[in-house]
Amino acid sequence: MTGLDLLYFLVQQTMGFAIPLLVVALGGMFCERSGIINVALDGIMIIGALTGTIFINLMQSLDAMSGNLLYFVAVIVAAAFGIIFSLLHAYASINMKANQVISGTALNLAAPALAIFIGRLYTEKGVQQIEFVNQFRIEKVPVLGSIPFIGDLFFKNVYITTYIGFAILAISAFVLFKTRFGLRLRSCGEHPQASDSVGINVYKMRYAGVIISGALGGIGGLVFVVPNSTNFNSTVSGYGFLALAVLIFGQWNPLKILYASLFFGFLRTVAASYSAIPFLLNMGLPMEIYKMVPYIATIIVLIFSSKNSQAPRAEGVPYDKGSR
Amino acid sequence: MKRNNFSSDVIKMKTRNLLIAVLPSIMAILAGILVGFVILLAVNPSQAFAGLSTIFIGSFNKGAKSIGNAFYEATPIILTGLSVGFAFKTGLFNIGASGQFFVGAFFTIYVGYTWTWLPPSIHWLVALIAGLIGGAIWGVLPGLLKAFFNVNEVITCIMMNYIGLFGVLYAIKNSVVYNKLQNRTYVLPESANLPTLGLNKIFPYQSMNSGIIIAIIFVIVIHIILDKTTFGFELKACGFNPDASKYAGISAKRNIILSMVIAGALSGVGGALLAQSGWFIDVVDNLPGYGFDGMSVALLAMSNPVGILFSGLFIAHISVGGIYLQRLDYDMEIINIITAAIIYFAALALLFNIITKKIFKDKSGKNANADSGAAVAAIADVKKKLVADDKKPTNSKNTSNTGKKSNASSKNNSKGNAKKGGKSK
């Protein structure tokens, strides 16, 4: 493998790890910007992955749909079920003024149990693994894939979800900072009483935040499972928690979240494929060290970047109209 | 006579307060089990009632043996529950209990397996302390970073979980405790295991030992630290309002670090106690779930140490019930769904608080009104008479003052008491 091939390989692999983190962290961003802490991201991802893979499995066994159309519809299914699941969190934390950490933890506990339970009910053999045939990888995007260098880098061996992820990023940044909705959402996370006083419906805005996080969380779950595996086994390997970390690391800002997820995705890629990189292989370090590196590096970066880190001010505080 | 009335009133109040504190959790549990029952009905209606009773009977299904099993399951999650709950009291979210648990378990396994030159009478204790230290080491970094660099403890804890996982796996593979054939650690020798104290005779479960008693000791210690010491008060003050406690001269940094160290140590002890009951670490890329179970235990108990003991026992109780649920061809995962539902309903504290208050409204609501009415009348009365004396009337003075003023107030008080007595009967 030449140096250039290695670069292509690393970039392509990094996307596989970084895109789910990016999408889910962006979802979390909308939620936390509206003032609701969402530790349930992991659970929402699991539900999205569960429903998405069941849908793919069903369609493939019925031969009703195939290829990237199927993948795209599955993404929408995952988003829909992510929303439904996240509504539980919204109801508890907005209407019932519940402790948001508790309700989020409850969803995190429920999701893997539900995934195993439903998986066993769904599969004929009664196993929890939901199999699917991965037919979604695009070898080469027409026209764009022929561009030298850039084509190799970004338009070969990709999934449509990579582009969906970047589209979500662009839309998120635009919505959050350039639209009236975004401004209102952010104000509800900073000072809901003030927002209410100018006629913004805080409950509605917070529902919007949680619903967006549900949709993106569900998508992120499916996007994580499909490129990295051929079955869904009731877990997303704690990626939802990593997304939470990326969100905080990215300081609730879309562009910084992109950097954080690329940083993390790249280190994960290096850890997963260090044996293919001659320089790292020659160092002779044990596998576990490489696996630890992304987490250690994140902590070190955080030490230097957290001094002025500030979460949305009203985050985690149930909105009470009567309070001063 | 009067004094007797008073003390019985206090007891009544105490039981009422306890009920008000416990009732929401009980309602959450019942609501959660109802969800489970609906699932049982949906999967197989004919067995649903049998399934429900199996869940309720839980660890009593096989008598003393399954009770022993429940104690074994409860021990580690009580400790991780204490860990999460203790950090919660200081306003910290210790999501790293899993990692601290894992590191603690490894320290114990290493010391227990290799330091066999120690006399058996203290070997187990040294191994236990090793686990405590391991957990504390894993808890100190999130605390330090939070205190000095404002790094969010949630994210450091998540990172420490992974670092702990891979670090321990590496350490296992490169040490003598590695059982290469079965890809796991060796089980500890008898001298490093917890003393059984004859408990395995009473509860004939193979891993039954004094672990549950040690867990209870830790519950008591944490209860005393939190509720009876200045240190505990400072910790809680930091949790309630960091700015106010800073203003009062409490060092937030010191308390954050100490709180995380203690939380880590508790999780580490959880790992130690499990490792000293015949548990071993499988060399796989996943952390055992005891840390996350600790979160549910702590949340269900609203972080109260004594409550954690009971919620830990309860979750172990229905988990053991889940084992017997399989005999009815139900999936064990139903128990986890029920646990999650219980935690979810526990989060809806508001709903249950309203219900609880409604239940107690007839007694407490009216009583409170009568009391406050009497107090207001008494204060107004005293005020009138005090105008000349130019003194500030306060509640404490009402009771301690002598002479005309207190006569007036006591008259009113007795009226209030009479009212109260009449209504409660």
XYZ file of C-alpha atoms in Angstrom:
749
model
C 0.000 0.000 0.000
C 1.469 3.293 -1.029
C 1.304 6.400 1.067
C -1.512 7.853 -1.007
C -3.576 4.681 -0.822
C -3.088 4.720 2.912
C -4.383 8.274 3.068
C -7.467 7.346 1.049
C -8.046 4.353 3.248
C -7.710 6.362 6.456
C -10.062 9.090 5.268
C -12.674 6.589 4.134
C -12.454 4.684 7.397
C -12.541 7.839 9.487
C -15.847 8.776 7.885
C -17.335 5.478 9.004
C -16.526 6.277 12.640
C -16.991 10.042 12.569
C -20.342 10.378 10.767
C -22.485 8.614 13.380
C -20.755 10.602 16.119
C -21.342 13.816 14.205
C -25.010 13.163 13.520
C -25.847 12.042 17.047
C -23.871 14.844 18.675
C -25.691 17.371 16.484
C -28.975 15.897 17.686
C -27.778 16.221 21.256
C -26.774 19.787 20.503
C -30.314 20.789 19.505
C -31.665 19.114 22.597
C -29.229 20.716 25.024
C -29.452 24.099 23.325
C -33.170 24.021 24.043
C -32.408 23.347 27.700
C -32.936 19.605 28.009
C -30.008 17.344 28.939
C -30.139 14.219 26.837
C -28.090 11.374 28.259
C -30.449 9.006 26.447
C -28.588 9.382 23.145
C -27.199 5.873 23.457
C -30.653 4.423 23.971
C -32.101 6.394 21.072
C -29.285 5.144 18.828
C -30.066 1.566 19.807
C -33.753 2.016 18.988
C -32.884 3.618 15.646
C -30.479 0.821 14.791
C -32.986 -1.815 15.899
C -35.896 -0.520 13.842
C -33.703 0.362 10.878
C -32.089 -3.063 10.680
C -35.419 -4.821 11.169
C -36.808 -2.771 8.300
C -33.837 -3.631 6.073
C -34.078 -7.290 7.039
C -37.808 -7.339 6.311
C -37.494 -5.629 2.947
C -34.569 -7.801 1.914
C -36.354 -11.004 2.854
C -39.500 -9.873 1.055
C -37.392 -8.625 -1.839
C -39.513 -5.505 -1.852
C -36.773 -2.908 -1.952
C -33.050 -2.925 -2.345
C -29.955 -0.821 -2.778
C -29.577 2.713 -1.616
C -33.267 3.463 -1.853
C -33.814 0.858 0.847
C -31.021 2.327 2.933
C -32.491 5.787 2.603
C -35.972 4.648 3.620
C -34.468 2.700 6.506
C -32.777 5.886 7.682
C -36.179 7.583 7.716
C -37.701 4.666 9.622
C -34.890 4.842 12.171
C -35.442 8.578 12.555
C -39.184 8.084 13.052
C -38.736 5.501 15.779
C -35.991 7.571 17.355
C -38.503 10.403 17.607
C -41.153 8.170 19.162
C -38.674 6.897 21.735
C -37.361 10.358 22.522
C -40.901 11.603 23.152
C -40.832 9.578 26.366
C -37.909 11.699 27.478
C -39.624 14.873 26.309
C -42.813 14.095 28.169
C -40.992 13.306 31.406
C -38.609 16.234 31.339
C -40.879 18.931 29.887
C -44.426 18.160 31.002
C -43.631 16.317 34.206
C -40.575 18.429 35.095
C -38.692 15.236 35.848
C -35.006 15.005 36.608
C -33.648 14.794 33.080
C -30.682 12.630 33.983
C -32.944 10.047 35.586
C -35.381 9.897 32.704
C -32.513 9.713 30.202
C -30.864 6.907 32.160
C -34.164 5.045 32.209
C -34.302 5.194 28.416
C -30.700 4.019 28.217
C -31.613 1.034 30.359
C -34.770 0.288 28.421
C -33.277 0.412 24.935
C -30.839 -2.541 25.029
C -33.385 -4.656 26.899
C -36.029 -3.805 24.304
C -33.564 -4.502 21.495
C -32.781 -7.975 22.809
C -36.415 -8.664 23.586
C -37.806 -7.487 20.248
C -34.907 -9.045 18.359
C -35.668 -12.445 19.862
C -39.351 -12.065 19.112
C -38.658 -10.969 15.549
C -36.059 -13.470 14.380
C -37.237 -16.959 13.517
C -34.493 -18.650 15.474
C -35.186 -16.531 18.536
C -31.734 -14.968 18.543
C -31.140 -11.336 19.269
C -28.900 -10.676 16.246
C -30.744 -9.108 13.330
C -28.912 -9.946 10.134
C -28.852 -7.863 6.984
C -26.995 -7.924 3.694
C -24.783 -4.920 3.271
C -25.431 -3.853 -0.302
C -25.204 -0.149 0.348
C -21.560 0.648 -0.213
C -20.996 2.879 -3.227
C -17.817 1.791 -5.018
C -17.512 5.011 -6.918
C -19.773 8.012 -7.280
C -20.352 8.710 -10.985
C -18.506 11.751 -12.407
C -17.327 13.054 -9.030
C -15.449 9.849 -8.339
C -13.296 10.435 -11.408
C -11.808 13.652 -10.088
C -8.206 12.910 -9.203
C -7.296 12.917 -5.520
C -10.544 14.453 -4.230
C -12.549 11.779 -6.016
C -10.446 9.068 -4.407
C -10.669 10.766 -1.060
C -14.381 11.490 -0.774
C -16.255 9.790 -3.577
C -15.079 6.183 -3.492
C -16.099 3.427 -1.091
C -18.620 5.650 0.595
C -22.122 5.367 1.942
C -24.865 7.837 1.116
C -25.097 8.478 4.815
C -21.715 10.213 4.704
C -23.264 12.884 2.526
C -26.464 12.859 4.556
C -24.307 13.483 7.623
C -22.621 16.501 6.068
C -25.955 17.784 4.814
C -27.325 17.508 8.344
C -24.304 19.426 9.604
C -24.832 22.263 7.121
C -28.567 22.424 7.804
C -27.996 22.318 11.571
C -25.513 25.163 11.516
C -27.842 27.214 9.330
C -30.949 26.481 11.376
C -29.274 27.119 14.695
C -27.610 30.412 13.866
C -29.447 31.898 10.892
C -33.131 31.232 11.457
C -35.733 32.572 13.820
C -36.388 29.053 15.061
C -32.716 28.603 15.956
C -32.552 31.843 17.852
C -35.688 30.973 19.795
C -34.392 27.492 20.533
C -31.124 28.853 21.868
C -32.883 31.451 23.982
C -34.933 28.726 25.647
C -31.725 27.020 26.693
C -30.212 30.188 28.075
C -33.057 32.004 29.787
C -36.482 30.455 29.266
C -38.292 33.010 31.415
C -37.071 35.805 29.169
C -38.117 33.833 26.086
C -41.542 33.279 27.530
C -41.918 36.954 28.312
C -41.573 37.794 24.628
C -44.131 35.222 23.616
C -42.009 32.183 22.770
C -43.605 28.895 23.757
C -40.809 27.315 25.789
C -42.475 23.914 25.978
C -42.880 23.779 22.201
C -39.282 24.780 21.607
C -38.014 22.169 24.038
C -40.188 19.532 22.426
C -38.663 20.543 19.103
C -35.175 20.153 20.541
C -35.843 16.687 21.935
C -37.594 15.542 18.749
C -34.663 16.636 16.591
C -32.293 14.758 18.897
C -34.542 11.708 18.596
C -34.506 11.836 14.808
C -30.769 12.388 14.508
C -30.038 9.875 17.264
C -32.068 7.237 15.451
C -30.306 7.971 12.183
C -26.949 7.874 13.934
C -27.672 4.436 15.347
C -28.401 2.938 11.941
C -25.503 4.776 10.329
C -23.197 3.330 12.964
C -24.328 -0.265 12.538
C -24.598 -0.584 8.745
C -21.042 0.210 7.614
C -19.343 -1.547 10.526
C -21.208 -4.826 10.726
C -23.523 -7.309 9.042
C -25.898 -7.701 11.955
C -27.275 -5.674 14.805
C -26.620 -7.195 18.193
C -28.604 -4.964 20.569
C -25.731 -2.569 21.176
C -24.012 0.406 19.625
C -20.862 -0.108 21.741
C -21.467 2.945 23.877
C -21.303 5.267 20.890
C -24.132 7.366 22.278
C -21.984 8.191 25.281
C -19.087 9.022 23.022
C -21.421 11.323 21.099
C -22.274 12.970 24.388
C -18.576 13.452 24.986
C -18.112 14.826 21.458
C -20.970 17.229 22.081
C -19.354 18.625 25.220
C -15.930 18.487 23.576
C -17.404 20.437 20.638
C -18.819 23.000 23.068
C -22.378 22.839 21.712
C -21.249 24.343 18.425
C -21.867 22.572 15.062
C -18.503 23.263 13.484
C -16.550 22.392 16.623
C -18.614 19.215 16.899
C -17.480 18.332 13.376
C -13.844 18.826 14.340
C -14.309 16.854 17.544
C -15.951 13.924 15.771
C -13.334 13.897 12.994
C -10.567 14.021 15.588
C -12.091 11.154 17.483
C -13.018 9.196 14.362
C -9.496 9.490 13.012
C -7.906 8.223 16.224
C -10.410 5.362 16.347
C -9.499 4.492 12.757
C -5.824 4.469 13.583
C -6.526 2.261 16.598
C -8.636 -0.138 14.553
C -6.238 -0.432 11.632
C -2.799 0.298 13.048
C -1.555 -3.011 11.717
C -2.073 -1.707 8.183
C 0.100 1.317 8.884
C 3.773 0.269 8.618
C 5.050 3.104 10.806
C 2.774 2.230 13.704
C 3.224 -1.501 13.286
C 6.981 -1.099 13.560
C 6.655 0.623 16.911
C 5.593 -2.714 18.326
C 3.161 -1.324 20.856
C 0.380 -3.625 22.068
C -3.086 -3.341 20.564
C -4.642 -2.070 23.796
C -2.454 1.022 23.817
C -3.797 2.048 20.424
C -7.321 1.405 21.601
C -6.756 3.674 24.596
C -5.206 6.503 22.604
C -8.442 8.166 21.383
C -9.765 8.439 24.927
C -6.505 9.642 26.453
C -6.077 12.187 23.662
C -9.604 13.464 24.221
C -8.915 14.011 27.910
C -5.694 15.864 27.149
C -7.374 18.112 24.583
C -10.184 18.770 27.042
C -7.761 19.923 29.712
C -6.617 22.689 27.397
C -9.975 23.564 25.913
C -12.375 23.355 28.856
C -11.307 26.350 30.888
C -13.957 28.563 29.340
C -16.396 25.857 28.349
C -19.937 26.837 29.202
C -22.992 24.669 28.793
C -26.318 26.307 27.879
C -27.219 28.118 31.052
C -30.697 26.746 31.659
C -29.714 23.208 30.716
C -31.227 20.568 32.944
C -33.522 22.983 34.757
C -37.205 22.190 34.218
C -39.027 25.262 33.029
C -41.421 26.592 35.599
C -43.512 29.538 34.493
C -43.978 30.765 38.035
C -40.344 30.830 39.120
C -38.302 34.015 39.109
C -50.315 13.995 79.347
C -49.537 16.911 77.095
C -45.999 15.700 76.568
C -47.265 12.273 75.559
C -49.517 13.852 73.022
C -46.621 15.823 71.685
C -44.283 12.862 71.266
C -46.962 10.747 69.645
C -47.546 13.635 67.254
C -43.847 13.653 66.415
C -43.905 9.938 65.755
C -46.957 10.381 63.569
C -45.219 13.134 61.676
C -42.092 11.047 61.260
C -43.966 8.078 59.893
C -45.934 10.388 57.638
C -42.764 11.988 56.315
C -41.235 8.574 55.765
C -44.348 7.488 53.904
C -44.289 10.614 51.782
C -40.624 9.905 50.996
C -41.065 6.210 50.222
C -44.483 6.188 48.591
C -43.414 7.693 45.241
C -40.755 4.969 44.879
C -43.287 2.276 45.720
C -45.750 3.707 43.233
C -42.997 3.831 40.612
C -42.219 0.182 41.308
C -45.858 -0.818 40.958
C -46.258 1.189 37.764
C -43.089 -0.398 36.355
C -44.298 -3.881 37.183
C -47.601 -3.016 35.524
C -45.668 -2.273 32.334
C -44.006 -5.658 32.699
C -47.396 -7.275 33.158
C -48.661 -5.688 29.945
C -45.648 -7.151 28.127
C -46.294 -10.556 29.680
C -49.905 -10.327 28.505
C -48.850 -9.309 25.025
C -46.347 -12.149 24.657
C -48.345 -14.984 26.161
C -51.630 -14.131 27.911
C -52.219 -17.592 29.353
C -49.089 -17.483 31.518
C -49.193 -13.802 32.379
C -50.502 -14.144 35.925
C -48.071 -16.915 36.720
C -45.316 -14.701 35.327
C -46.418 -11.735 37.389
C -46.410 -13.731 40.588
C -42.976 -15.142 39.707
C -41.660 -11.598 39.407
C -43.232 -10.566 42.698
C -42.038 -13.645 44.538
C -38.650 -13.017 42.942
C -35.863 -14.295 45.132
C -38.223 -16.317 47.349
C -38.925 -18.719 44.481
C -36.406 -21.268 45.674
C -36.326 -20.345 49.342
C -33.045 -19.725 51.111
C -30.952 -20.637 48.082
C -32.439 -18.005 45.806
C -32.355 -15.471 48.629
C -28.622 -16.124 48.799
C -28.494 -15.569 45.052
C -30.256 -12.232 45.496
C -27.755 -11.177 48.184
C -24.926 -12.082 45.820
C -26.483 -10.002 43.032
C -27.331 -7.126 45.357
C -23.873 -6.710 46.931
C -22.021 -5.137 43.970
C -24.919 -2.967 42.805
C -25.451 -1.601 46.308
C -21.825 -0.470 46.273
C -21.943 1.028 42.775
C -25.296 2.544 43.738
C -23.671 4.163 46.776
C -20.914 5.403 44.503
C -23.296 7.063 42.042
C -25.538 8.342 44.827
C -22.646 9.809 46.818
C -21.409 11.724 43.779
C -24.970 12.882 43.053
C -25.174 14.394 46.526
C -22.209 16.565 45.609
C -23.783 17.524 42.298
C -21.527 15.224 40.267
C -22.757 12.646 37.797
C -20.484 9.632 38.220
C -21.114 7.771 34.994
C -17.686 6.167 35.480
C -18.776 3.663 38.105
C -18.328 0.850 35.579
C -14.682 1.689 34.993
C -13.955 2.173 38.695
C -15.669 -1.115 39.409
C -13.582 -2.863 36.764
C -10.264 -1.446 37.927
C -11.136 -2.231 41.545
C -11.996 -5.803 40.635
C -8.672 -6.187 38.821
C -6.651 -4.819 41.747
C -8.400 -7.265 44.052
C -7.878 -10.179 41.701
C -4.205 -9.327 41.306
C -3.534 -8.965 45.013
C -5.747 -11.896 45.869
C -4.074 -14.185 43.376
C -0.441 -13.215 43.826
C 0.039 -12.092 47.434
C -0.586 -15.547 48.826
C 2.252 -15.121 51.345
C -0.123 -13.062 53.457
C -1.757 -14.882 56.381
C -5.276 -15.956 55.326
C -6.862 -13.999 58.165
C -5.867 -10.688 56.600
C -5.338 -11.715 52.977
C -8.973 -11.123 52.046
C -8.942 -7.769 53.807
C -5.812 -6.631 51.974
C -7.347 -7.727 48.687
C -10.506 -5.800 49.523
C -8.507 -2.681 50.325
C -6.606 -3.108 47.073
C -9.927 -2.952 45.221
C -10.888 0.140 47.175
C -7.617 1.819 46.234
C -7.977 0.801 42.580
C -11.419 2.341 42.363
C -10.275 5.479 44.159
C -7.390 5.915 41.722
C -9.843 5.673 38.843
C -12.133 8.209 40.470
C -9.520 10.823 41.310
C -8.739 11.988 37.776
C -12.273 13.120 36.846
C -12.382 14.938 40.186
C -9.033 16.638 39.672
C -9.843 17.696 36.128
C -13.244 18.989 37.159
C -11.789 20.967 40.052
C -8.772 22.484 38.342
C -9.568 22.564 34.635
C -13.372 22.762 34.568
C -13.490 19.562 32.515
C -17.015 18.134 32.562
C -16.861 15.035 34.775
C -19.352 13.146 32.609
C -17.032 13.080 29.644
C -13.878 12.328 31.661
C -15.725 9.489 33.353
C -16.799 8.050 29.992
C -13.219 8.271 28.741
C -11.889 6.730 31.964
C -14.294 3.825 31.491
C -12.730 2.963 28.161
C -9.179 3.587 29.345
C -9.867 1.388 32.360
C -11.336 -1.336 30.179
C -8.423 -1.540 27.761
C -5.809 -0.868 30.433
C -7.076 -3.696 32.615
C -7.354 -6.087 29.681
C -3.752 -5.290 28.780
C -2.621 -5.737 32.364
C -4.459 -9.055 32.648
C -2.930 -10.432 29.462
C 0.525 -9.563 30.703
C 0.269 -10.881 34.222
C 0.051 -14.208 35.991
C -3.667 -13.879 36.697
C -4.438 -14.540 33.012
C -6.078 -17.899 32.346
C -5.103 -18.127 28.712
C -7.100 -21.268 27.937
C -10.417 -19.786 28.937
C -9.481 -16.204 28.048
C -10.275 -14.830 31.489
C -8.706 -14.312 34.897
C -8.199 -17.118 37.365
C -10.626 -17.422 40.250
C -9.191 -16.260 43.578
C -7.773 -18.777 46.068
C -9.889 -19.540 49.133
C -7.788 -17.364 51.460
C -8.501 -14.263 49.384
C -12.243 -14.822 49.258
C -14.543 -13.109 51.700
C -15.197 -14.998 54.926
C -18.488 -16.864 54.721
C -19.329 -16.470 58.429
C -21.525 -19.535 58.067
C -23.918 -17.593 55.864
C -23.489 -20.140 53.093
C -25.041 -22.666 55.485
C -28.085 -20.503 56.083
C -28.420 -19.466 52.450
C -27.120 -22.463 50.477
C -26.011 -20.560 47.392
C -22.509 -21.409 46.199
C -21.213 -17.809 46.173
C -22.901 -16.736 49.395
C -20.549 -15.027 51.833
C -20.285 -11.993 54.061
C -20.322 -9.599 51.092
C -23.817 -8.364 51.844
C -22.792 -7.579 55.429
C -19.801 -5.577 54.225
C -22.131 -3.760 51.834
C -24.435 -2.901 54.734
C -21.455 -1.625 56.726
C -20.562 0.675 53.857
C -24.163 1.874 53.664
C -24.021 2.809 57.341
C -20.647 4.516 56.981
C -21.824 6.581 54.023
C -25.041 7.427 55.822
C -23.046 8.706 58.792
C -20.635 10.658 56.596
C -23.446 12.348 54.698
C -25.880 13.020 57.508
C -23.840 13.288 60.703
C -20.552 14.986 59.815
C -19.484 18.481 58.840
C -17.690 17.025 55.858
C -20.893 15.450 54.598
C -22.771 18.676 55.142
C -20.179 20.546 53.113
C -20.421 17.989 50.315
C -24.185 18.313 50.175
C -23.971 22.092 50.335
C -21.688 22.035 47.290
C -24.252 19.894 45.523
C -27.183 22.130 46.372
C -25.608 25.445 45.574
C -21.914 25.681 44.699
C -21.888 29.482 44.768
C -23.517 29.782 48.161
C -21.196 27.162 49.646
C -18.194 28.948 48.192
C -19.455 32.128 49.825
C -19.728 30.249 53.103
C -16.055 29.358 52.886
C -16.388 25.768 51.726
C -13.658 24.704 49.341
C -15.536 23.420 46.318
C -12.367 22.054 44.711
C -11.412 19.960 47.691
C -14.935 18.610 48.001
C -15.255 17.736 44.320
C -11.992 15.795 44.410
C -12.781 14.021 47.680
C -16.279 13.195 46.528
C -15.016 11.587 43.330
C -12.303 9.689 45.229
C -14.854 8.290 47.674
C -17.287 7.496 44.879
C -14.510 5.713 43.001
C -13.473 3.815 46.110
C -17.050 2.619 46.664
C -17.289 1.307 43.105
C -13.895 -0.312 43.544
C -15.130 -2.076 46.673
C -18.099 -3.296 44.626
C -15.693 -4.876 42.174
C -13.611 -6.297 45.002
C -16.567 -7.884 46.784
C -17.720 -9.538 43.573
C -14.230 -10.766 42.693
C -13.920 -12.183 46.214
C -17.089 -14.199 45.710
C -15.769 -16.360 42.901
C -16.272 -13.916 40.024
C -13.676 -13.535 37.268
C -13.024 -11.010 34.514
C -13.725 -12.198 30.982
C -11.262 -10.768 28.473
C -13.802 -9.151 26.144
C -14.135 -5.574 24.894
C -17.112 -4.789 27.133
C -17.433 -3.471 30.651
C -19.617 -5.498 33.009
C -22.989 -3.854 33.640
C -22.715 -3.410 37.394
C -21.808 0.259 37.127
C -24.879 1.070 35.103
C -27.057 -1.017 37.399
C -25.668 1.119 40.192
C -27.105 4.134 38.442
C -30.605 2.684 38.532
C -30.172 1.652 42.154
C -29.102 5.165 43.141
C -31.786 6.879 41.096
C -34.582 4.705 42.448
C -33.431 5.500 45.985
C -33.076 9.207 45.211
C -29.425 8.877 46.315
C -30.322 8.154 49.931
C -27.788 5.606 51.300
C -30.320 3.595 53.279
C -32.694 3.756 50.347
C -29.901 2.451 48.120
C -29.608 -0.631 50.321
C -33.281 -1.397 49.811
C -33.449 -0.511 46.132
C -30.352 -2.647 45.501
C -31.963 -5.571 47.302
C -35.183 -5.002 45.391
C -33.563 -4.916 41.954
C -31.594 -8.055 42.829
C -34.851 -9.600 44.051
C -36.678 -9.150 40.756
C -33.551 -10.015 38.746
C -33.452 -13.383 40.464
C -37.175 -13.610 39.719
C -36.222 -13.172 36.079
C -34.203 -16.385 36.192
C -37.325 -18.282 37.223
C -39.402 -16.386 34.688
C -37.596 -18.360 31.984
C -39.306 -21.514 33.193
C -42.534 -20.008 31.888
C -40.873 -19.446 28.502
C -40.607 -15.729 29.053
C -37.519 -13.764 28.184
C -35.323 -12.655 31.098
C -34.961 -9.258 29.453
C -38.472 -8.428 30.641
C -36.918 -7.771 34.046
C -34.567 -5.192 32.574
C -37.471 -3.518 30.805
C -39.363 -3.440 34.103
C -36.341 -1.949 35.878
C -36.064 0.721 33.205
C -39.775 1.463 33.455
C -39.468 1.759 37.237
C -36.637 4.260 36.887
C -38.645 6.166 34.304
C -41.616 6.365 36.620
C -39.317 7.341 39.458
C -38.313 10.289 37.308
C -41.950 11.311 37.141
C -41.664 12.224 40.814
C -43.965 15.160 40.295
C -46.883 12.982 39.282
C -46.424 10.707 42.262
C -45.806 13.563 44.632
C -49.157 15.015 43.624
C -50.837 11.673 44.215
C -49.058 11.238 47.550
C -50.110 14.672 48.661
C -53.678 13.982 47.636
C -53.669 10.838 49.738
C -52.384 12.750 52.747
C -54.335 15.890 52.039
C -57.293 15.073 54.261
C -55.055 14.662 57.265
C -51.988 16.779 56.738
C -53.427 19.517 54.557
C -56.152 20.505 56.948
C -53.946 20.041 59.984
C -51.364 22.313 58.490
C -54.033 24.894 57.803
C -55.333 24.692 61.341
C -51.812 24.936 62.735
C -50.838 27.877 60.608
C -54.161 29.558 61.312
C -53.571 29.243 65.019
C -50.019 30.453 64.678
C -51.065 33.482 62.676
C -53.724 34.326 65.249
C -51.238 33.902 68.072
C -48.658 36.081 66.423
C -51.233 38.769 65.713
C -52.305 38.644 69.328
C -48.765 38.892 70.589
C -48.045 41.699 68.199
C -50.866 43.766 69.626
C -49.529 43.369 73.134
C -45.936 43.865 72.118
C -46.472 47.172 70.433
C -45.871 48.919 73.717
C -42.814 46.814 74.542
C -41.381 47.432 71.080
C -40.059 43.942 70.671
C -39.984 41.783 67.621
C -42.350 38.837 67.936
C -40.867 35.578 66.752
C -42.060 32.030 66.953
C -39.423 30.990 69.434
C -40.359 33.844 71.743
C -43.962 32.774 71.584
C -43.128 29.588 73.327
C -40.446 30.772 75.710
C -41.919 34.053 76.913
C -43.793 34.160 80.153
C -46.574 36.309 81.492
C -49.534 37.757 79.719
C -48.186 37.467 76.219
C -47.522 33.778 76.393
C -50.838 33.211 78.077
C -52.506 34.784 75.131
C -50.568 32.747 72.638
C -50.942 29.495 74.518
C -54.659 30.064 74.641
C -54.689 30.323 70.918
C -52.396 27.366 70.575
C -54.619 25.230 72.688
C -57.514 26.317 70.567
C -55.591 25.203 67.534
C -54.811 21.890 69.171
C -58.427 21.403 70.067
C -59.400 22.091 66.486
C -56.820 19.663 65.240
C -57.921 16.973 67.664
C -61.497 17.404 66.647
C -60.733 17.086 62.982
C -58.425 14.160 63.130
C -61.092 12.223 65.020
